Short mmCIF file of the N, C-alpha and C atoms (twelve columns), coordinates in Angstrom:
data_MODEL
# 
_entry.id   MODEL 
# 
loop_
_atom_site.group_PDB 
_atom_site.id 
_atom_site.type_symbol 
_atom_site.label_atom_id 
_atom_site.label_alt_id 
_atom_site.label_comp_id 
_atom_site.label_asym_id 
_atom_site.label_seq_id 
_atom_site.Cartn_x 
_atom_site.Cartn_y 
_atom_site.Cartn_z 
_atom_site.pdbx_PDB_model_num 
ATOM 1   N N  . VAL A 1   -146.507 3.986   -35.861 1 
ATOM 2   C CA . VAL A 1   -145.613 3.191   -35.033 1 
ATOM 3   C C  . VAL A 1   -146.243 1.824   -34.791 1 
ATOM 4   N N  . VAL A 2   -145.443 0.791   -34.960 1 
ATOM 5   C CA . VAL A 2   -145.862 -0.571  -34.660 1 
ATOM 6   C C  . VAL A 2   -145.011 -1.057  -33.491 1 
ATOM 7   N N  . LEU A 3   -145.678 -1.602  -32.466 1 
ATOM 8   C CA . LEU A 3   -145.008 -2.152  -31.302 1 
ATOM 9   C C  . LEU A 3   -145.083 -3.666  -31.378 1 
ATOM 10  N N  . ALA A 4   -143.945 -4.335  -31.203 1 
ATOM 11  C CA . ALA A 4   -143.899 -5.795  -31.168 1 
ATOM 12  C C  . ALA A 4   -143.259 -6.217  -29.850 1 
ATOM 13  N N  . ALA A 5   -143.973 -7.012  -29.081 1 
ATOM 14  C CA . ALA A 5   -143.454 -7.492  -27.804 1 
ATOM 15  C C  . ALA A 5   -143.140 -8.978  -27.918 1 
ATOM 16  N N  . ASP A 6   -141.883 -9.318  -27.700 1 
ATOM 17  C CA . ASP A 6   -141.438 -10.708 -27.738 1 
ATOM 18  C C  . ASP A 6   -140.131 -10.796 -26.969 1 
ATOM 19  N N  . ASP A 7   -140.035 -11.747 -26.057 1 
ATOM 20  C CA . ASP A 7   -138.833 -11.873 -25.234 1 
ATOM 21  C C  . ASP A 7   -137.705 -12.604 -25.949 1 
ATOM 22  N N  . ASN A 8   -137.988 -13.196 -27.103 1 
ATOM 23  C CA . ASN A 8   -136.996 -13.985 -27.815 1 
ATOM 24  C C  . ASN A 8   -136.315 -13.125 -28.888 1 
ATOM 25  N N  . ARG A 9   -135.017 -12.938 -28.752 1 
ATOM 26  C CA . ARG A 9   -134.269 -12.081 -29.691 1 
ATOM 27  C C  . ARG A 9   -134.314 -12.616 -31.126 1 
ATOM 28  N N  . THR A 10  -134.294 -13.948 -31.277 1 
ATOM 29  C CA . THR A 10  -134.368 -14.526 -32.618 1 
ATOM 30  C C  . THR A 10  -135.706 -14.186 -33.254 1 
ATOM 31  N N  . ASN A 11  -136.793 -14.303 -32.480 1 
ATOM 32  C CA . ASN A 11  -138.110 -13.941 -33.001 1 
ATOM 33  C C  . ASN A 11  -138.159 -12.461 -33.377 1 
ATOM 34  N N  . GLN A 12  -137.507 -11.614 -32.587 1 
ATOM 35  C CA . GLN A 12  -137.463 -10.187 -32.904 1 
ATOM 36  C C  . GLN A 12  -136.740 -9.956  -34.233 1 
ATOM 37  N N  . LEU A 13  -135.618 -10.632 -34.415 1 
ATOM 38  C CA . LEU A 13  -134.844 -10.501 -35.650 1 
ATOM 39  C C  . LEU A 13  -135.673 -10.947 -36.856 1 
ATOM 40  N N  . ILE A 14  -136.345 -12.083 -36.725 1 
ATOM 41  C CA . ILE A 14  -137.187 -12.587 -37.810 1 
ATOM 42  C C  . ILE A 14  -138.311 -11.597 -38.111 1 
ATOM 43  N N  . PHE A 15  -138.943 -11.067 -37.075 1 
ATOM 44  C CA . PHE A 15  -140.042 -10.116 -37.257 1 
ATOM 45  C C  . PHE A 15  -139.543 -8.844  -37.944 1 
ATOM 46  N N  . ARG A 16  -138.366 -8.369  -37.540 1 
ATOM 47  C CA . ARG A 16  -137.789 -7.172  -38.162 1 
ATOM 48  C C  . ARG A 16  -137.537 -7.420  -39.656 1 
ATOM 49  N N  . LYS A 17  -136.960 -8.585  -39.993 1 
ATOM 50  C CA . LYS A 17  -136.698 -8.911  -41.398 1 
ATOM 51  C C  . LYS A 17  -138.012 -9.050  -42.173 1 
ATOM 52  N N  . MET A 18  -139.004 -9.644  -41.537 1 
ATOM 53  C CA . MET A 18  -140.302 -9.856  -42.157 1 
ATOM 54  C C  . MET A 18  -140.967 -8.528  -42.535 1 
ATOM 55  N N  . THR A 19  -140.746 -7.509  -41.717 1 
ATOM 56  C CA . THR A 19  -141.448 -6.230  -41.892 1 
ATOM 57  C C  . THR A 19  -140.565 -5.136  -42.481 1 
ATOM 58  N N  . LYS A 20  -139.369 -5.485  -42.936 1 
ATOM 59  C CA . LYS A 20  -138.417 -4.450  -43.382 1 
ATOM 60  C C  . LYS A 20  -138.918 -3.606  -44.542 1 
ATOM 61  N N  . ASP A 21  -139.784 -4.164  -45.380 1 
ATOM 62  C CA . ASP A 21  -140.296 -3.421  -46.529 1 
ATOM 63  C C  . ASP A 21  -141.631 -2.727  -46.254 1 
ATOM 64  N N  . ALA A 22  -142.078 -2.750  -45.016 1 
ATOM 65  C CA . ALA A 22  -143.411 -2.240  -44.683 1 
ATOM 66  C C  . ALA A 22  -143.458 -0.726  -44.472 1 
ATOM 67  N N  . GLU A 23  -142.319 -0.064  -44.449 1 
ATOM 68  C CA . GLU A 23  -142.260 1.383   -44.230 1 
ATOM 69  C C  . GLU A 23  -142.999 1.780   -42.959 1 
ATOM 70  N N  . ILE A 24  -142.558 1.165   -41.854 1 
ATOM 71  C CA . ILE A 24  -143.129 1.452   -40.537 1 
ATOM 72  C C  . ILE A 24  -142.014 1.804   -39.568 1 
ATOM 73  N N  . SER A 25  -142.389 2.451   -38.505 1 
ATOM 74  C CA . SER A 25  -141.481 2.659   -37.390 1 
ATOM 75  C C  . SER A 25  -141.760 1.519   -36.419 1 
ATOM 76  N N  . LEU A 26  -140.799 0.606   -36.266 1 
ATOM 77  C CA . LEU A 26  -140.973 -0.599  -35.458 1 
ATOM 78  C C  . LEU A 26  -140.207 -0.472  -34.154 1 
ATOM 79  N N  . THR A 27  -140.905 -0.712  -33.052 1 
ATOM 80  C CA . THR A 27  -140.294 -0.699  -31.724 1 
ATOM 81  C C  . THR A 27  -140.543 -2.047  -31.069 1 
ATOM 82  N N  . PHE A 28  -139.506 -2.586  -30.414 1 
ATOM 83  C CA . PHE A 28  -139.639 -3.859  -29.711 1 
ATOM 84  C C  . PHE A 28  -139.678 -3.658  -28.208 1 
ATOM 85  N N  . ALA A 29  -140.456 -4.513  -27.552 1 
ATOM 86  C CA . ALA A 29  -140.464 -4.623  -26.096 1 
ATOM 87  C C  . ALA A 29  -140.065 -6.060  -25.783 1 
ATOM 88  N N  . ASN A 30  -139.271 -6.235  -24.719 1 
ATOM 89  C CA . ASN A 30  -138.755 -7.560  -24.371 1 
ATOM 90  C C  . ASN A 30  -139.636 -8.324  -23.399 1 
ATOM 91  N N  . ASP A 31  -140.628 -7.679  -22.837 1 
ATOM 92  C CA . ASP A 31  -141.555 -8.339  -21.920 1 
ATOM 93  C C  . ASP A 31  -142.803 -7.476  -21.776 1 
ATOM 94  N N  . GLY A 32  -143.742 -7.943  -20.973 1 
ATOM 95  C CA . GLY A 32  -144.998 -7.232  -20.817 1 
ATOM 96  C C  . GLY A 32  -144.859 -5.861  -20.196 1 
ATOM 97  N N  . VAL A 33  -143.974 -5.726  -19.215 1 
ATOM 98  C CA . VAL A 33  -143.775 -4.433  -18.562 1 
ATOM 99  C C  . VAL A 33  -143.276 -3.410  -19.579 1 
ATOM 100 N N  . GLU A 34  -142.270 -3.800  -20.373 1 
ATOM 101 C CA . GLU A 34  -141.756 -2.900  -21.412 1 
ATOM 102 C C  . GLU A 34  -142.834 -2.581  -22.449 1 
ATOM 103 N N  . ALA A 35  -143.674 -3.568  -22.767 1 
ATOM 104 C CA . ALA A 35  -144.736 -3.355  -23.753 1 
ATOM 105 C C  . ALA A 35  -145.724 -2.299  -23.264 1 
ATOM 106 N N  . VAL A 36  -146.140 -2.395  -22.017 1 
ATOM 107 C CA . VAL A 36  -147.091 -1.417  -21.460 1 
ATOM 108 C C  . VAL A 36  -146.465 -0.030  -21.439 1 
ATOM 109 N N  . GLU A 37  -145.221 0.062   -20.989 1 
ATOM 110 C CA . GLU A 37  -144.546 1.369   -20.937 1 
ATOM 111 C C  . GLU A 37  -144.361 1.950   -22.341 1 
ATOM 112 N N  . ALA A 38  -143.961 1.114   -23.299 1 
ATOM 113 C CA . ALA A 38  -143.779 1.585   -24.680 1 
ATOM 114 C C  . ALA A 38  -145.121 2.026   -25.261 1 
ATOM 115 N N  . TYR A 39  -146.171 1.311   -24.935 1 
ATOM 116 C CA . TYR A 39  -147.495 1.694   -25.431 1 
ATOM 117 C C  . TYR A 39  -147.882 3.078   -24.915 1 
ATOM 118 N N  . LYS A 40  -147.677 3.285   -23.630 1 
ATOM 119 C CA . LYS A 40  -148.031 4.579   -23.024 1 
ATOM 120 C C  . LYS A 40  -147.220 5.719   -23.632 1 
ATOM 121 N N  . LEU A 41  -145.985 5.460   -23.963 1 
ATOM 122 C CA . LEU A 41  -145.098 6.478   -24.520 1 
ATOM 123 C C  . LEU A 41  -145.373 6.745   -26.005 1 
ATOM 124 N N  . LEU A 42  -145.596 5.688   -26.768 1 
ATOM 125 C CA . LEU A 42  -145.651 5.801   -28.230 1 
ATOM 126 C C  . LEU A 42  -147.056 5.853   -28.825 1 
ATOM 127 N N  . HIS A 43  -148.044 5.333   -28.106 1 
ATOM 128 C CA . HIS A 43  -149.405 5.198   -28.651 1 
ATOM 129 C C  . HIS A 43  -149.365 4.613   -30.066 1 
ATOM 130 N N  . PRO A 44  -148.854 3.384   -30.204 1 
ATOM 131 C CA . PRO A 44  -148.712 2.789   -31.527 1 
ATOM 132 C C  . PRO A 44  -150.061 2.551   -32.200 1 
ATOM 133 N N  . SER A 45  -150.037 2.473   -33.518 1 
ATOM 134 C CA . SER A 45  -151.264 2.213   -34.266 1 
ATOM 135 C C  . SER A 45  -151.552 0.716   -34.377 1 
ATOM 136 N N  . LEU A 46  -150.579 -0.125  -34.010 1 
ATOM 137 C CA . LEU A 46  -150.737 -1.575  -34.069 1 
ATOM 138 C C  . LEU A 46  -149.763 -2.217  -33.097 1 
ATOM 139 N N  . VAL A 47  -150.214 -3.281  -32.418 1 
ATOM 140 C CA . VAL A 47  -149.368 -4.003  -31.468 1 
ATOM 141 C C  . VAL A 47  -149.393 -5.490  -31.797 1 
ATOM 142 N N  . PHE A 48  -148.210 -6.081  -31.879 1 
ATOM 143 C CA . PHE A 48  -148.069 -7.533  -31.970 1 
ATOM 144 C C  . PHE A 48  -147.538 -7.980  -30.613 1 
ATOM 145 N N  . MET A 49  -148.240 -8.910  -29.962 1 
ATOM 146 C CA . MET A 49  -147.915 -9.268  -28.583 1 
ATOM 147 C C  . MET A 49  -147.705 -10.765 -28.436 1 
ATOM 148 N N  . ASP A 50  -146.493 -11.154 -28.021 1 
ATOM 149 C CA . ASP A 50  -146.242 -12.542 -27.638 1 
ATOM 150 C C  . ASP A 50  -147.018 -12.776 -26.344 1 
ATOM 151 N N  . ILE A 51  -147.582 -13.952 -26.189 1 
ATOM 152 C CA . ILE A 51  -148.369 -14.234 -24.993 1 
ATOM 153 C C  . ILE A 51  -147.498 -14.769 -23.860 1 
ATOM 154 N N  . SER A 52  -146.562 -15.658 -24.171 1 
ATOM 155 C CA . SER A 52  -145.717 -16.262 -23.140 1 
ATOM 156 C C  . SER A 52  -144.393 -15.519 -23.011 1 
ATOM 157 N N  . MET A 53  -144.331 -14.649 -21.995 1 
ATOM 158 C CA . MET A 53  -143.100 -13.915 -21.707 1 
ATOM 159 C C  . MET A 53  -142.872 -13.973 -20.209 1 
ATOM 160 N N  . PRO A 54  -141.608 -13.890 -19.773 1 
ATOM 161 C CA . PRO A 54  -141.335 -13.918 -18.336 1 
ATOM 162 C C  . PRO A 54  -141.823 -12.635 -17.662 1 
ATOM 163 N N  . GLY A 55  -142.051 -12.727 -16.367 1 
ATOM 164 C CA . GLY A 55  -142.539 -11.561 -15.627 1 
ATOM 165 C C  . GLY A 55  -143.986 -11.314 -16.002 1 
ATOM 166 N N  . MET A 56  -144.274 -10.138 -16.533 1 
ATOM 167 C CA . MET A 56  -145.631 -9.838  -16.992 1 
ATOM 168 C C  . MET A 56  -145.830 -10.459 -18.371 1 
ATOM 169 N N  . ASP A 57  -146.740 -11.428 -18.457 1 
ATOM 170 C CA . ASP A 57  -146.975 -12.072 -19.753 1 
ATOM 171 C C  . ASP A 57  -147.840 -11.189 -20.648 1 
ATOM 172 N N  . GLY A 58  -148.050 -11.639 -21.877 1 
ATOM 173 C CA . GLY A 58  -148.803 -10.860 -22.841 1 
ATOM 174 C C  . GLY A 58  -150.246 -10.615 -22.433 1 
ATOM 175 N N  . MET A 59  -150.876 -11.598 -21.789 1 
ATOM 176 C CA . MET A 59  -152.271 -11.443 -21.362 1 
ATOM 177 C C  . MET A 59  -152.404 -10.287 -20.370 1 
ATOM 178 N N  . GLU A 60  -151.524 -10.276 -19.382 1 
ATOM 179 C CA . GLU A 60  -151.574 -9.204  -18.370 1 
ATOM 180 C C  . GLU A 60  -151.224 -7.856  -19.002 1 
ATOM 181 N N  . ALA A 61  -150.238 -7.848  -19.903 1 
ATOM 182 C CA . ALA A 61  -149.865 -6.603  -20.582 1 
ATOM 183 C C  . ALA A 61  -151.047 -6.042  -21.368 1 
ATOM 184 N N  . ILE A 62  -151.776 -6.918  -22.029 1 
ATOM 185 C CA . ILE A 62  -152.927 -6.449  -22.811 1 
ATOM 186 C C  . ILE A 62  -154.006 -5.887  -21.899 1 
ATOM 187 N N  . ARG A 63  -154.267 -6.551  -20.801 1 
ATOM 188 C CA . ARG A 63  -155.261 -6.022  -19.846 1 
ATOM 189 C C  . ARG A 63  -154.834 -4.638  -19.354 1 
ATOM 190 N N  . ASN A 64  -153.532 -4.463  -19.103 1 
ATOM 191 C CA . ASN A 64  -153.014 -3.158  -18.667 1 
ATOM 192 C C  . ASN A 64  -153.146 -2.106  -19.769 1 
ATOM 193 N N  . ILE A 65  -152.838 -2.491  -20.999 1 
ATOM 194 C CA . ILE A 65  -152.953 -1.565  -22.133 1 
ATOM 195 C C  . ILE A 65  -154.408 -1.147  -22.317 1 
ATOM 196 N N  . ARG A 66  -155.319 -2.109  -22.270 1 
ATOM 197 C CA . ARG A 66  -156.740 -1.787  -22.452 1 
ATOM 198 C C  . ARG A 66  -157.237 -0.880  -21.320 1 
ATOM 199 N N  . ALA A 67  -156.793 -1.111  -20.101 1 
ATOM 200 C CA . ALA A 67  -157.181 -0.251  -18.979 1 
ATOM 201 C C  . ALA A 67  -156.644 1.164   -19.191 1 
ATOM 202 N N  . TYR A 68  -155.397 1.282   -19.636 1 
ATOM 203 C CA . TYR A 68  -154.803 2.594   -19.916 1 
ATOM 204 C C  . TYR A 68  -155.575 3.318   -21.006 1 
ATOM 205 N N  . GLU A 69  -155.935 2.603   -22.069 1 
ATOM 206 C CA . GLU A 69  -156.706 3.220   -23.157 1 
ATOM 207 C C  . GLU A 69  -158.022 3.788   -22.634 1 
ATOM 208 N N  . ARG A 70  -158.702 3.028   -21.775 1 
ATOM 209 C CA . ARG A 70  -159.971 3.515   -21.214 1 
ATOM 210 C C  . ARG A 70  -159.749 4.747   -20.346 1 
ATOM 211 N N  . GLU A 71  -158.734 4.689   -19.472 1 
ATOM 212 C CA . GLU A 71  -158.441 5.816   -18.572 1 
ATOM 213 C C  . GLU A 71  -158.060 7.072   -19.356 1 
ATOM 214 N N  . ALA A 72  -157.281 6.902   -20.423 1 
ATOM 215 C CA . ALA A 72  -156.797 8.039   -21.213 1 
ATOM 216 C C  . ALA A 72  -157.768 8.416   -22.337 1 
ATOM 217 N N  . ASN A 73  -158.884 7.701   -22.409 1 
ATOM 218 C CA . ASN A 73  -159.895 7.956   -23.430 1 
ATOM 219 C C  . ASN A 73  -159.299 7.863   -24.846 1 
ATOM 220 N N  . LEU A 74  -158.483 6.832   -25.063 1 
ATOM 221 C CA . LEU A 74  -157.857 6.602   -26.365 1 
ATOM 222 C C  . LEU A 74  -158.663 5.595   -27.167 1 
ATOM 223 N N  . THR A 75  -158.621 5.719   -28.480 1 
ATOM 224 C CA . THR A 75  -159.193 4.697   -29.346 1 
ATOM 225 C C  . THR A 75  -158.316 3.459   -29.219 1 
ATOM 226 N N  . PRO A 76  -158.894 2.305   -28.924 1 
ATOM 227 C CA . PRO A 76  -158.071 1.100   -28.757 1 
ATOM 228 C C  . PRO A 76  -157.298 0.743   -30.024 1 
ATOM 229 N N  . ALA A 77  -156.024 0.474   -29.850 1 
ATOM 230 C CA . ALA A 77  -155.183 0.026   -30.964 1 
ATOM 231 C C  . ALA A 77  -155.446 -1.457  -31.204 1 
ATOM 232 N N  . PRO A 78  -155.386 -1.902  -32.457 1 
ATOM 233 C CA . PRO A 78  -155.490 -3.335  -32.710 1 
ATOM 234 C C  . PRO A 78  -154.305 -4.046  -32.051 1 
ATOM 235 N N  . ILE A 79  -154.600 -5.121  -31.336 1 
ATOM 236 C CA . ILE A 79  -153.549 -5.925  -30.708 1 
ATOM 237 C C  . ILE A 79  -153.683 -7.340  -31.248 1 
ATOM 238 N N  . ILE A 80  -152.597 -7.813  -31.855 1 
ATOM 239 C CA . ILE A 80  -152.542 -9.136  -32.469 1 
ATOM 240 C C  . ILE A 80  -151.631 -10.026 -31.627 1 
ATOM 241 N N  . ALA A 81  -152.171 -11.143 -31.152 1 
ATOM 242 C CA . ALA A 81  -151.360 -12.090 -30.389 1 
ATOM 243 C C  . ALA A 81  -150.479 -12.885 -31.327 1 
ATOM 244 N N  . MET A 82  -149.253 -13.110 -30.895 1 
ATOM 245 C CA . MET A 82  -148.351 -14.037 -31.585 1 
ATOM 246 C C  . MET A 82  -148.047 -15.114 -30.555 1 
ATOM 247 N N  . THR A 83  -148.558 -16.322 -30.786 1 
ATOM 248 C CA . THR A 83  -148.425 -17.329 -29.749 1 
ATOM 249 C C  . THR A 83  -148.290 -18.736 -30.304 1 
ATOM 250 N N  . ALA A 84  -147.600 -19.557 -29.563 1 
ATOM 251 C CA . ALA A 84  -147.513 -20.977 -29.884 1 
ATOM 252 C C  . ALA A 84  -148.683 -21.719 -29.251 1 
ATOM 253 N N  . HIS A 85  -149.466 -21.041 -28.433 1 
ATOM 254 C CA . HIS A 85  -150.615 -21.657 -27.764 1 
ATOM 255 C C  . HIS A 85  -151.749 -21.826 -28.751 1 
ATOM 256 N N  . ALA A 86  -151.827 -22.993 -29.360 1 
ATOM 257 C CA . ALA A 86  -152.857 -23.244 -30.359 1 
ATOM 258 C C  . ALA A 86  -153.813 -24.353 -29.902 1 
ATOM 259 N N  . MET A 87  -153.934 -24.528 -28.615 1 
ATOM 260 C CA . MET A 87  -154.814 -25.557 -28.065 1 
ATOM 261 C C  . MET A 87  -156.265 -25.088 -28.138 1 
ATOM 262 N N  . ASP A 88  -157.192 -26.023 -28.118 1 
ATOM 263 C CA . ASP A 88  -158.607 -25.661 -28.102 1 
ATOM 264 C C  . ASP A 88  -158.899 -24.769 -26.909 1 
ATOM 265 N N  . GLY A 89  -159.596 -23.682 -27.157 1 
ATOM 266 C CA . GLY A 89  -159.968 -22.764 -26.078 1 
ATOM 267 C C  . GLY A 89  -158.976 -21.648 -25.863 1 
ATOM 268 N N  . ASP A 90  -157.736 -21.807 -26.312 1 
ATOM 269 C CA . ASP A 90  -156.732 -20.763 -26.088 1 
ATOM 270 C C  . ASP A 90  -157.084 -19.467 -26.801 1 
ATOM 271 N N  . ALA A 91  -157.537 -19.558 -28.051 1 
ATOM 272 C CA . ALA A 91  -157.864 -18.341 -28.801 1 
ATOM 273 C C  . ALA A 91  -158.974 -17.570 -28.098 1 
ATOM 274 N N  . GLU A 92  -159.980 -18.293 -27.600 1 
ATOM 275 C CA . GLU A 92  -161.081 -17.632 -26.902 1 
ATOM 276 C C  . GLU A 92  -160.581 -16.952 -25.617 1 
ATOM 277 N N  . ARG A 93  -159.749 -17.658 -24.878 1 
ATOM 278 C CA . ARG A 93  -159.215 -17.119 -23.617 1 
ATOM 279 C C  . ARG A 93  -158.364 -15.883 -23.878 1 
ATOM 280 N N  . ILE A 94  -157.563 -15.933 -24.920 1 
ATOM 281 C CA . ILE A 94  -156.698 -14.814 -25.271 1 
ATOM 282 C C  . ILE A 94  -157.535 -13.627 -25.735 1 
ATOM 283 N N  . THR A 95  -158.547 -13.901 -26.549 1 
ATOM 284 C CA . THR A 95  -159.414 -12.830 -27.047 1 
ATOM 285 C C  . THR A 95  -160.150 -12.145 -25.901 1 
ATOM 286 N N  . GLU A 96  -160.542 -12.916 -24.881 1 
ATOM 287 C CA . GLU A 96  -161.224 -12.336 -23.720 1 
ATOM 288 C C  . GLU A 96  -160.346 -11.317 -22.993 1 
ATOM 289 N N  . ALA A 97  -159.027 -11.440 -23.118 1 
ATOM 290 C CA . ALA A 97  -158.113 -10.500 -22.462 1 
ATOM 291 C C  . ALA A 97  -158.096 -9.144  -23.168 1 
ATOM 292 N N  . GLY A 98  -158.672 -9.059  -24.360 1 
ATOM 293 C CA . GLY A 98  -158.725 -7.785  -25.068 1 
ATOM 294 C C  . GLY A 98  -157.995 -7.767  -26.395 1 
ATOM 295 N N  . LEU A 99  -157.606 -8.932  -26.865 1 
ATOM 296 C CA . LEU A 99  -156.928 -9.006  -28.159 1 
ATOM 297 C C  . LEU A 99  -157.926 -8.957  -29.294 1 
ATOM 298 N N  . ASP A 100 -157.468 -8.480  -30.429 1 
ATOM 299 C CA . ASP A 100 -158.316 -8.424  -31.604 1 
ATOM 300 C C  . ASP A 100 -158.203 -9.676  -32.462 1 
ATOM 301 N N  . GLU A 101 -157.033 -10.310 -32.416 1 
ATOM 302 C CA . GLU A 101 -156.787 -11.433 -33.311 1 
ATOM 303 C C  . GLU A 101 -155.617 -12.256 -32.790 1 
ATOM 304 N N  . VAL A 102 -155.543 -13.512 -33.225 1 
ATOM 305 C CA . VAL A 102 -154.467 -14.406 -32.809 1 
ATOM 306 C C  . VAL A 102 -153.767 -14.968 -34.040 1 
ATOM 307 N N  . LEU A 103 -152.443 -14.814 -34.093 1 
ATOM 308 C CA . LEU A 103 -151.614 -15.469 -35.106 1 
ATOM 309 C C  . LEU A 103 -150.782 -16.517 -34.374 1 
ATOM 310 N N  . THR A 104 -150.806 -17.750 -34.869 1 
ATOM 311 C CA . THR A 104 -150.025 -18.792 -34.221 1 
ATOM 312 C C  . THR A 104 -148.599 -18.797 -34.758 1 
ATOM 313 N N  . LYS A 105 -147.674 -19.131 -33.869 1 
ATOM 314 C CA . LYS A 105 -146.267 -19.253 -34.247 1 
ATOM 315 C C  . LYS A 105 -146.038 -20.625 -34.845 1 
ATOM 316 N N  . PRO A 106 -145.145 -20.744 -35.809 1 
ATOM 317 C CA . PRO A 106 -144.337 -19.657 -36.344 1 
ATOM 318 C C  . PRO A 106 -145.186 -18.700 -37.189 1 
ATOM 319 N N  . VAL A 107 -145.007 -17.428 -36.918 1 
ATOM 320 C CA . VAL A 107 -145.757 -16.388 -37.616 1 
ATOM 321 C C  . VAL A 107 -145.228 -16.280 -39.041 1 
ATOM 322 N N  . ARG A 108 -146.146 -16.177 -39.981 1 
ATOM 323 C CA . ARG A 108 -145.771 -16.060 -41.393 1 
ATOM 324 C C  . ARG A 108 -145.853 -14.608 -41.846 1 
ATOM 325 N N  . LYS A 109 -145.078 -14.278 -42.850 1 
ATOM 326 C CA . LYS A 109 -144.968 -12.901 -43.333 1 
ATOM 327 C C  . LYS A 109 -146.295 -12.353 -43.873 1 
ATOM 328 N N  . ALA A 110 -146.992 -13.110 -44.701 1 
ATOM 329 C CA . ALA A 110 -148.210 -12.595 -45.347 1 
ATOM 330 C C  . ALA A 110 -149.251 -12.099 -44.346 1 
ATOM 331 N N  . PRO A 111 -149.591 -12.875 -43.312 1 
ATOM 332 C CA . PRO A 111 -150.579 -12.368 -42.353 1 
ATOM 333 C C  . PRO A 111 -150.089 -11.133 -41.582 1 
ATOM 334 N N  . VAL A 112 -148.816 -11.080 -41.271 1 
ATOM 335 C CA . VAL A 112 -148.256 -9.914  -40.573 1 
ATOM 336 C C  . VAL A 112 -148.373 -8.681  -41.457 1 
ATOM 337 N N  . MET A 113 -147.967 -8.811  -42.698 1 
ATOM 338 C CA . MET A 113 -148.027 -7.674  -43.619 1 
ATOM 339 C C  . MET A 113 -149.472 -7.234  -43.878 1 
ATOM 340 N N  . GLU A 114 -150.406 -8.184  -43.917 1 
ATOM 341 C CA . GLU A 114 -151.830 -7.841  -44.069 1 
ATOM 342 C C  . GLU A 114 -152.296 -6.963  -42.910 1 
ATOM 343 N N  . ARG A 115 -151.926 -7.339  -41.693 1 
ATOM 344 C CA . ARG A 115 -152.349 -6.583  -40.506 1 
ATOM 345 C C  . ARG A 115 -151.733 -5.189  -40.504 1 
ATOM 346 N N  . ILE A 116 -150.477 -5.090  -40.913 1 
ATOM 347 C CA . ILE A 116 -149.809 -3.791  -40.973 1 
ATOM 348 C C  . ILE A 116 -150.481 -2.911  -42.027 1 
ATOM 349 N N  . SER A 117 -150.751 -3.469  -43.186 1 
ATOM 350 C CA . SER A 117 -151.405 -2.717  -44.258 1 
ATOM 351 C C  . SER A 117 -152.777 -2.227  -43.822 1 
ATOM 352 N N  . LYS A 118 -153.532 -3.085  -43.171 1 
ATOM 353 C CA . LYS A 118 -154.863 -2.718  -42.684 1 
ATOM 354 C C  . LYS A 118 -154.765 -1.594  -41.651 1 
ATOM 355 N N  . ALA A 119 -153.821 -1.694  -40.720 1 
ATOM 356 C CA . ALA A 119 -153.646 -0.662  -39.693 1 
ATOM 357 C C  . ALA A 119 -153.226 0.663   -40.326 1 
ATOM 358 N N  . LYS A 120 -152.363 0.608   -41.333 1 
ATOM 359 C CA . LYS A 120 -151.942 1.837   -42.017 1 
ATOM 360 C C  . LYS A 120 -153.128 2.509   -42.701 1 
ATOM 361 N N  . THR A 121 -154.001 1.720   -43.298 1 
ATOM 362 C CA . THR A 121 -155.185 2.256   -43.966 1 
ATOM 363 C C  . THR A 121 -156.119 2.917   -42.958 1 
ATOM 364 N N  . ILE A 122 -156.355 2.231   -41.846 1 
ATOM 365 C CA . ILE A 122 -157.224 2.783   -40.797 1 
ATOM 366 C C  . ILE A 122 -156.614 4.053   -40.222 1 
ATOM 367 N N  . PHE A 123 -155.296 4.029   -39.973 1 
ATOM 368 C CA . PHE A 123 -154.618 5.191   -39.390 1 
ATOM 369 C C  . PHE A 123 -154.676 6.372   -40.343 1 
ATOM 370 N N  . ALA A 124 -154.504 6.117   -41.630 1 
ATOM 371 C CA . ALA A 124 -154.551 7.190   -42.628 1 
ATOM 372 C C  . ALA A 124 -155.924 7.862   -42.653 1 
ATOM 373 N N  . LYS A 125 -156.978 7.085   -42.439 1 
ATOM 374 C CA . LYS A 125 -158.336 7.646   -42.446 1 
ATOM 375 C C  . LYS A 125 -158.619 8.482   -41.203 1 
ATOM 376 N N  . THR A 126 -157.946 8.173   -40.091 1 
ATOM 377 C CA . THR A 126 -158.202 8.899   -38.842 1 
ATOM 378 C C  . THR A 126 -157.235 10.054  -38.616 1 
ATOM 379 N N  . SER A 127 -156.230 10.179  -39.468 1 
ATOM 380 C CA . SER A 127 -155.230 11.245  -39.293 1 
ATOM 381 C C  . SER A 127 -155.684 12.541  -39.932 1 
# 
């Protein structure tokens, strides 16, 4: 299962089209609260997280997900930020929240598919 959190429906549509050939079960969350709840329910093998969302933003959602993983003694899932925040220092600040990697928007298909392929390989080895 791959979880993608993004409050923008157009971005969700683009992401769905981008990953249609990836043979994954894709679930969307519309904000950070939905992302945390979906994570707890689905335990996805990979998460793509928009950073700027209304209500609970991606940074807070990631901190909540990482806390849940520790409490539940789960292996941390890779979390990839999808963000337009490409200013100096932003990647470091985002990574400190518990992210594994940052992809800047507009997100391109090749890097997304690389991350999915890598997660599938890792998941296959642990299953």
